[in-house]
Amino acid sequence: MVEKNTGRVFTGDGVVSNNSSKSNACLTCDLFGDWREEMIFATSDRTALRIFETTETTDVKLFTLMHDSQYRTGVAIENVGYNQAPNTSFFLYTGYNLPETPTVYTVTADE
């Protein structure tokens, strides 16, 4: 049985949130891969960004979720006003095959 802790799970010392009503991070998404999301906050003096990530280990090796176009679009939507968690375009759960790494294309001004 998993023990539940109903207390505070995160305190971002030395950082500020983006608004007072929801205390949002600057960005929350999987930047570094392995499916777990990082939180980015501005430092209290607003001169730098601080990235918070889990210290728990995982055996799951997966490309960064930002490679998934649906997830990336959800992250963008969340950061322009509609504060809802982004979802992947595939089922992300134990016991299922992980998807292949998608090919990501960039567009330049010359194209």
One Martini backbone bead per residue (centre of mass of N, CA, C, O) as a GRO file, in nm:
protein
  111
    1MET     BB    1   0.097   0.036   0.022
    2VAL     BB    2   0.049   0.369  -0.029
    3GLU     BB    3   0.162   0.646   0.112
    4LYS     BB    4  -0.003   0.938   0.207
    5ASN     BB    5   0.064   1.283   0.136
    6THR     BB    6  -0.098   1.602   0.222
    7GLY     BB    7   0.130   1.778   0.191
    8ARG     BB    8   0.381   1.939   0.089
    9VAL     BB    9   0.584   1.880  -0.225
   10PHE     BB   10   0.662   2.195  -0.291
   11THR     BB   11   0.940   2.434  -0.274
   12GLY     BB   12   1.041   2.748  -0.423
   13ASP     BB   13   1.319   2.861  -0.344
   14GLY     BB   14   1.404   3.171  -0.489
   15VAL     BB   15   1.121   3.208  -0.634
   16VAL     BB   16   0.880   3.291  -0.890
   17SER     BB   17   0.577   3.347  -1.010
   18ASN     BB   18   0.353   3.446  -1.272
   19ASN     BB   19   0.112   3.450  -1.057
   20SER     BB   20  -0.116   3.495  -0.789
   21SER     BB   21  -0.363   3.292  -0.836
   22LYS     BB   22  -0.171   3.015  -0.931
   23SER     BB   23   0.140   2.991  -0.928
   24ASN     BB   24   0.307   2.965  -1.184
   25ALA     BB   25   0.515   2.851  -1.386
   26CYS     BB   26   0.681   2.924  -1.664
   27LEU     BB   27   0.736   2.601  -1.699
   28THR     BB   28   0.581   2.276  -1.785
   29CYS     BB   29   0.794   2.000  -1.881
   30ASP     BB   30   0.957   1.771  -2.100
   31LEU     BB   31   1.297   1.840  -2.168
   32PHE     BB   32   1.497   1.563  -2.096
   33GLY     BB   33   1.334   1.322  -2.063
   34ASP     BB   34   1.150   1.024  -1.941
   35TRP     BB   35   0.845   1.181  -1.893
   36ARG     BB   36   0.937   1.389  -1.687
   37GLU     BB   37   0.866   1.686  -1.538
   38GLU     BB   38   0.957   2.017  -1.548
   39MET     BB   39   1.034   2.321  -1.362
   40ILE     BB   40   1.012   2.673  -1.438
   41PHE     BB   41   1.175   2.949  -1.280
   42ALA     BB   42   1.216   3.249  -1.153
   43THR     BB   43   1.402   3.435  -0.988
   44SER     BB   44   1.350   3.673  -0.753
   45ASP     BB   45   1.541   3.881  -0.935
   46ARG     BB   46   1.507   3.809  -1.247
   47THR     BB   47   1.810   3.681  -1.371
   48ALA     BB   48   1.694   3.379  -1.372
   49LEU     BB   49   1.671   3.031  -1.412
   50ARG     BB   50   1.493   2.752  -1.258
   51ILE     BB   51   1.532   2.397  -1.243
   52PHE     BB   52   1.302   2.139  -1.168
   53GLU     BB   53   1.359   1.801  -1.052
   54THR     BB   54   1.375   1.486  -1.002
   55THR     BB   55   1.541   1.231  -0.784
   56GLU     BB   56   1.417   1.004  -0.916
   57THR     BB   57   1.431   0.703  -1.057
   58THR     BB   58   1.445   0.542  -1.393
   59ASP     BB   59   1.392   0.290  -1.655
   60VAL     BB   60   1.267   0.494  -1.842
   61LYS     BB   61   1.331   0.540  -2.192
   62LEU     BB   62   1.261   0.858  -2.339
   63PHE     BB   63   1.182   1.085  -2.517
   64THR     BB   64   1.095   1.385  -2.530
   65LEU     BB   65   0.776   1.514  -2.516
   66MET     BB   66   0.841   1.762  -2.710
   67HIS     BB   67   0.834   1.571  -2.972
   68ASP     BB   68   0.533   1.580  -2.930
   69SER     BB   69   0.300   1.764  -3.087
   70GLN     BB   70   0.062   1.754  -2.887
   71TYR     BB   71   0.217   1.827  -2.634
   72ARG     BB   72   0.344   2.093  -2.735
   73THR     BB   73   0.073   2.231  -2.781
   74GLY     BB   74  -0.023   2.208  -2.484
   75VAL     BB   75   0.202   2.382  -2.368
   76ALA     BB   76   0.133   2.637  -2.528
   77ILE     BB   77  -0.157   2.670  -2.427
   78GLU     BB   78  -0.087   2.694  -2.124
   79ASN     BB   79   0.109   2.963  -2.188
   80VAL     BB   80  -0.165   3.145  -2.307
   81GLY     BB   81  -0.407   3.078  -2.057
   82TYR     BB   82  -0.468   2.758  -2.058
   83ASN     BB   83  -0.465   2.578  -1.754
   84GLN     BB   84  -0.358   2.273  -1.879
   85ALA     BB   85  -0.265   1.969  -1.919
   86PRO     BB   86  -0.075   1.792  -2.118
   87ASN     BB   87  -0.096   1.558  -2.395
   88THR     BB   88  -0.042   1.283  -2.552
   89SER     BB   89  -0.062   1.074  -2.859
   90PHE     BB   90  -0.001   0.852  -2.642
   91PHE     BB   91   0.033   0.574  -2.444
   92LEU     BB   92   0.146   0.622  -2.096
   93TYR     BB   93   0.245   0.303  -1.977
   94THR     BB   94   0.280   0.030  -1.817
   95GLY     BB   95   0.329  -0.245  -2.054
   96TYR     BB   96   0.388  -0.067  -2.300
   97ASN     BB   97   0.481   0.037  -2.590
   98LEU     BB   98   0.698   0.249  -2.710
   99PRO     BB   99   0.753   0.490  -2.909
  100GLU     BB  100   0.891   0.626  -3.158
  101THR     BB  101   1.100   0.852  -3.259
  102PRO     BB  102   1.042   1.146  -3.375
  103THR     BB  103   1.044   1.361  -3.641
  104VAL     BB  104   1.199   1.678  -3.636
  105TYR     BB  105   1.120   1.989  -3.778
  106THR     BB  106   1.260   2.275  -3.920
  107VAL     BB  107   1.207   2.622  -3.982
  108THR     BB  108   1.307   2.862  -4.204
  109ALA     BB  109   1.312   3.166  -4.365
  110ASP     BB  110   1.393   3.028  -4.653
  111GLU     BB  111   1.117   2.833  -4.681
   0.00000   0.00000   0.00000
